[in-house]
XYZ file of C-alpha atoms in Angstrom:
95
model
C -12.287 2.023 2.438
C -8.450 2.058 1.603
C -7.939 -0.822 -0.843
C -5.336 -3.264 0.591
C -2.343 -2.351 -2.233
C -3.208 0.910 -1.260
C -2.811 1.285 2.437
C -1.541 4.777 3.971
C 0.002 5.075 7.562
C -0.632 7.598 9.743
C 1.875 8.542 12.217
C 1.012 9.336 16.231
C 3.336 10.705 19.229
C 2.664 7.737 21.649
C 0.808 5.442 19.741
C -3.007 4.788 18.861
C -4.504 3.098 22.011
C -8.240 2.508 21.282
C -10.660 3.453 17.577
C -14.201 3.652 16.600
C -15.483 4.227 13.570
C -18.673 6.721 12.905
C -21.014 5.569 9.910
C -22.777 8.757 9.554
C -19.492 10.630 8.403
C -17.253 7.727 8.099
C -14.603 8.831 9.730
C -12.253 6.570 12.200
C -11.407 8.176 15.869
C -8.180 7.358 17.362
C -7.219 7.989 21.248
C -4.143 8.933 20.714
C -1.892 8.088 24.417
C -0.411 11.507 24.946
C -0.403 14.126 27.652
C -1.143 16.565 24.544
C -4.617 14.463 25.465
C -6.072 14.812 21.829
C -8.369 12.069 19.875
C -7.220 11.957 15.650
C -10.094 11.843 13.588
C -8.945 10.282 10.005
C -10.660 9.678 6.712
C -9.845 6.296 5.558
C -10.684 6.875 2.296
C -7.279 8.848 1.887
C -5.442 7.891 5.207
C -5.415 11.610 6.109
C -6.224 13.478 9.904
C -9.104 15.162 9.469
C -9.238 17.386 12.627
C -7.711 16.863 15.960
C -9.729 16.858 18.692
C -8.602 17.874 22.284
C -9.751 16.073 25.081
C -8.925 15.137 28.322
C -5.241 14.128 29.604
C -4.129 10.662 28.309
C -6.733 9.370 26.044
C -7.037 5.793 26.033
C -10.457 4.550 24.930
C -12.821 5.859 22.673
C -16.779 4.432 21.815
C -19.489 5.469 19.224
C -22.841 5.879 20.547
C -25.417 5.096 17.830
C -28.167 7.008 19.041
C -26.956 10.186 19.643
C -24.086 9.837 17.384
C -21.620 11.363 19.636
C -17.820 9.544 20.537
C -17.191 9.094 24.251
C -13.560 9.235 25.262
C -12.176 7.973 28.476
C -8.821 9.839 29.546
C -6.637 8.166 32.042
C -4.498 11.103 33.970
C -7.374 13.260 34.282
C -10.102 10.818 35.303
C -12.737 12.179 32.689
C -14.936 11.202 29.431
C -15.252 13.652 26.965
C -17.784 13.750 24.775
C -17.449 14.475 21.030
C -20.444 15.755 19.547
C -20.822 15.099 15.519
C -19.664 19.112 14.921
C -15.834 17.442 16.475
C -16.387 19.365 18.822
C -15.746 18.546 22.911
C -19.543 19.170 24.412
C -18.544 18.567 28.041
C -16.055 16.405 30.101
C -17.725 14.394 32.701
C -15.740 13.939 36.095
């Protein structure tokens, strides 16, 4: 974890508009609320975007599933979850 004198920002287009955090890689997922529809994965050890993953249109929840370890991702405009799989990559987006 970032210790609190040391906190980083990170910046977004629209704004973050939902997170989860995965314990098996510790890494933080941000919806990030643009039409780019993309979901910021960051390592809060250093405050830095790890990959950006693309996802459906408007992002604007995200949830870690513990058993399968995968993200789900709701995405407003184009009425779809995507699922991240642990790989960050998009397995399928369910309609």
């Amino acid at each position: 974890m970032i210790p609190m004198g040391d906190q980083k920002g990170v910046n977004f287009n629209f704004g973050p508009r939902a997170i989860a955090y995965d314990p098996a890689n510790g890494f933080l997922y941000v919806a990030d609320f643009t039409n780019a529809g993309h979901v910021d994965v960051i390592s809060p050890s250093n405050g830095t975007v790890v990959a950006n993953v693309s996802v459906g249109s408007v992002p604007d929840g995200v949830a870690y599933d513990t058993v399968n370890g995968c993200m789900y991702v709701s995405n407003e405009d184009s009425n779809t979850i995507s699922v991240i799989l642990p790989s960050l990559t998009v397995s399928v987006r369910i309609r």
